[in-house]
Amino acid sequence: MINIQSIQISDHYALINNMMEQLHLSEKAFFPKTATWESIASNYMQHVIEMQETCDGTCLLAYAGDKPAGFIFAYPEEPDDSRIEDYTGNTLYVSDGYVTDEFRRQGIYRMLNEELERIYVAMGVRRIVRYTLANNHRMQRFLASEKYEPVRLVYEKWLT
């Protein structure tokens, strides 16, 4: 049985840091120019803690029995004058999510995502944005199955 709990990242720092590191390693496999976790861990963990504490961020942690199985983290971004979309409310930014190898392909990420959406719909949020790497086809299929649509492509060029 899967149990999902809302947690404070600062109270579960070591656990979330470890899962973030595993997520980061997975992303590095998709995109080798990803920085090493060791070089960004402290600043990134401070960032997510700050977003949780100052921006109504939510971190959901899934347990399979007593074992941590995965997490998802998101926070609302307030609109500013630079927005070009018609929507004027807060936008939920899903910044991180991960399920451990042992518990993959069991629908845990879907459960985390559904609970996250439920929480923020109740708060009045109607728009969610998230990023995934261009070659992460499994995540793209998941997002499409959940009715997310790609709306912009990011192109980059590394100058030498």
XYZ file of N, CA and C in Angstrom, residues 31-97:
201
model
N 21.403 14.257 -20.108
C 22.056 15.483 -20.556
C 23.399 15.624 -19.843
N 24.478 15.194 -20.486
C 25.799 15.170 -19.836
C 26.307 16.529 -19.339
N 25.803 17.635 -19.857
C 26.264 18.947 -19.403
C 25.635 19.361 -18.063
N 24.822 18.503 -17.491
C 24.256 18.761 -16.174
C 25.395 18.830 -15.154
N 25.361 19.814 -14.287
C 26.402 19.968 -13.269
C 26.385 18.781 -12.307
N 27.489 18.542 -11.652
C 27.519 17.483 -10.650
C 26.656 17.899 -9.470
N 26.006 16.938 -8.845
C 25.155 17.228 -7.699
C 25.974 17.873 -6.583
N 27.176 17.368 -6.365
C 28.023 17.896 -5.298
C 28.257 19.403 -5.462
N 28.326 19.868 -6.695
C 28.616 21.284 -6.924
C 27.397 22.191 -6.742
N 26.196 21.626 -6.741
C 24.984 22.458 -6.626
C 24.088 22.080 -5.463
N 24.353 20.974 -4.805
C 23.434 20.422 -3.803
C 23.044 21.429 -2.730
N 24.002 22.047 -2.108
C 23.706 22.950 -0.993
C 22.812 24.106 -1.441
N 23.180 24.764 -2.532
C 22.389 25.896 -3.024
C 21.013 25.450 -3.505
N 20.948 24.307 -4.187
C 19.655 23.864 -4.705
C 18.721 23.463 -3.568
N 19.253 22.743 -2.595
C 18.408 22.346 -1.464
C 17.920 23.583 -0.710
N 18.772 24.582 -0.558
C 18.340 25.824 0.086
C 17.238 26.495 -0.732
N 17.367 26.453 -2.053
C 16.349 27.031 -2.934
C 14.995 26.348 -2.742
N 14.951 25.024 -2.752
C 13.655 24.349 -2.631
C 13.055 24.561 -1.242
N 13.906 24.603 -0.219
C 13.403 24.897 1.127
C 12.792 26.298 1.149
N 13.480 27.254 0.563
C 12.968 28.626 0.519
C 11.651 28.706 -0.262
N 11.576 28.022 -1.392
C 10.339 28.040 -2.186
C 9.194 27.385 -1.418
N 9.497 26.358 -0.652
C 8.450 25.730 0.144
C 7.979 26.666 1.251
N 8.925 27.308 1.909
C 8.580 28.124 3.072
C 8.011 29.495 2.728
N 8.374 30.063 1.584
C 7.930 31.426 1.267
C 6.916 31.504 0.131
N 6.734 30.425 -0.615
C 5.868 30.475 -1.803
C 4.786 29.396 -1.799
N 4.373 28.923 -0.645
C 3.350 27.876 -0.561
C 3.748 26.607 -1.316
N 5.034 26.267 -1.274
C 5.491 25.053 -1.940
C 5.022 23.809 -1.204
N 4.915 22.734 -1.957
C 4.488 21.460 -1.396
C 5.452 20.370 -1.815
N 5.882 19.593 -0.832
C 6.672 18.396 -1.099
C 5.864 17.206 -0.601
N 5.531 16.315 -1.514
C 4.817 15.098 -1.160
C 5.790 13.935 -1.201
N 5.740 13.105 -0.180
C 6.608 11.949 -0.077
C 5.743 10.700 -0.055
N 6.050 9.762 -0.936
C 5.316 8.502 -1.003
C 6.083 7.431 -0.245
N 5.361 6.707 0.575
C 5.924 5.560 1.298
C 5.248 4.293 0.800
N 6.045 3.261 0.612
C 5.538 1.908 0.356
C 5.824 1.147 1.640
N 4.793 0.935 2.442
C 5.022 0.428 3.788
C 5.768 1.488 4.562
N 6.953 1.139 5.097
C 7.745 2.129 5.820
C 8.932 2.636 5.008
N 8.995 2.265 3.716
C 10.107 2.674 2.858
C 9.736 3.888 2.020
N 10.580 4.929 2.027
C 10.343 6.062 1.132
C 10.474 5.588 -0.320
N 9.463 5.870 -1.129
C 9.438 5.364 -2.505
C 9.629 6.460 -3.539
N 9.299 7.699 -3.207
C 9.434 8.780 -4.170
C 8.886 10.078 -3.616
N 9.102 11.145 -4.374
C 8.620 12.454 -3.947
C 8.293 13.288 -5.179
N 7.563 14.379 -4.929
C 7.313 15.401 -5.931
C 7.313 16.736 -5.201
N 7.845 17.768 -5.865
C 7.898 19.088 -5.260
C 7.458 20.135 -6.269
N 6.642 21.085 -5.797
C 6.149 22.156 -6.660
C 5.850 23.390 -5.821
N 5.788 24.526 -6.504
C 5.409 25.758 -5.832
C 4.737 26.681 -6.841
N 3.788 27.499 -6.360
C 3.126 28.444 -7.258
C 3.999 29.658 -7.547
N 3.922 30.098 -8.778
C 4.601 31.328 -9.177
C 3.531 32.372 -9.435
N 3.689 33.530 -8.815
C 2.722 34.603 -9.007
C 2.937 35.249 -10.366
N 1.853 35.666 -11.012
C 2.002 36.325 -12.312
C 2.671 37.682 -12.152
N 3.364 38.077 -13.201
C 3.934 39.415 -13.217
C 3.573 40.079 -14.543
N 4.042 41.286 -14.752
C 3.661 42.044 -15.942
C 4.275 41.507 -17.234
N 5.201 40.561 -17.129
C 5.852 40.048 -18.334
C 5.116 38.855 -18.951
N 4.090 38.362 -18.304
C 3.377 37.183 -18.808
C 2.684 37.501 -20.114
N 2.782 36.573 -21.075
C 2.146 36.784 -22.373
C 0.883 35.946 -22.552
N 0.633 35.020 -21.630
C -0.548 34.181 -21.741
C -1.792 34.926 -21.267
N -2.923 34.409 -21.639
C -4.209 34.973 -21.260
C -4.510 34.727 -19.776
N -4.019 33.648 -19.227
C -4.270 33.260 -17.840
C -3.634 34.260 -16.877
N -4.367 34.670 -15.842
C -3.854 35.686 -14.929
C -3.623 35.175 -13.512
N -3.978 33.945 -13.200
C -3.789 33.417 -11.845
C -2.382 32.893 -11.629
N -2.158 32.345 -10.441
C -0.882 31.714 -10.143
C -0.679 30.485 -11.025
N 0.573 30.223 -11.357
C 0.959 29.042 -12.124
C 1.747 28.137 -11.202
N 1.390 26.864 -11.165
C 2.133 25.904 -10.371
C 3.320 25.408 -11.181
N 4.502 25.517 -10.614
C 5.710 25.012 -11.250
C 6.130 23.732 -10.535
N 6.071 22.629 -11.246
C 6.513 21.346 -10.705
C 8.000 21.247 -11.015
N 8.821 21.411 -9.993
C 10.254 21.503 -10.239
C 10.984 20.177 -10.121
N 10.502 19.265 -9.304
C 11.244 18.024 -9.075
C 10.294 16.882 -8.754
N 10.692 15.697 -9.160
C 9.964 14.491 -8.799
C 10.815 13.278 -9.099
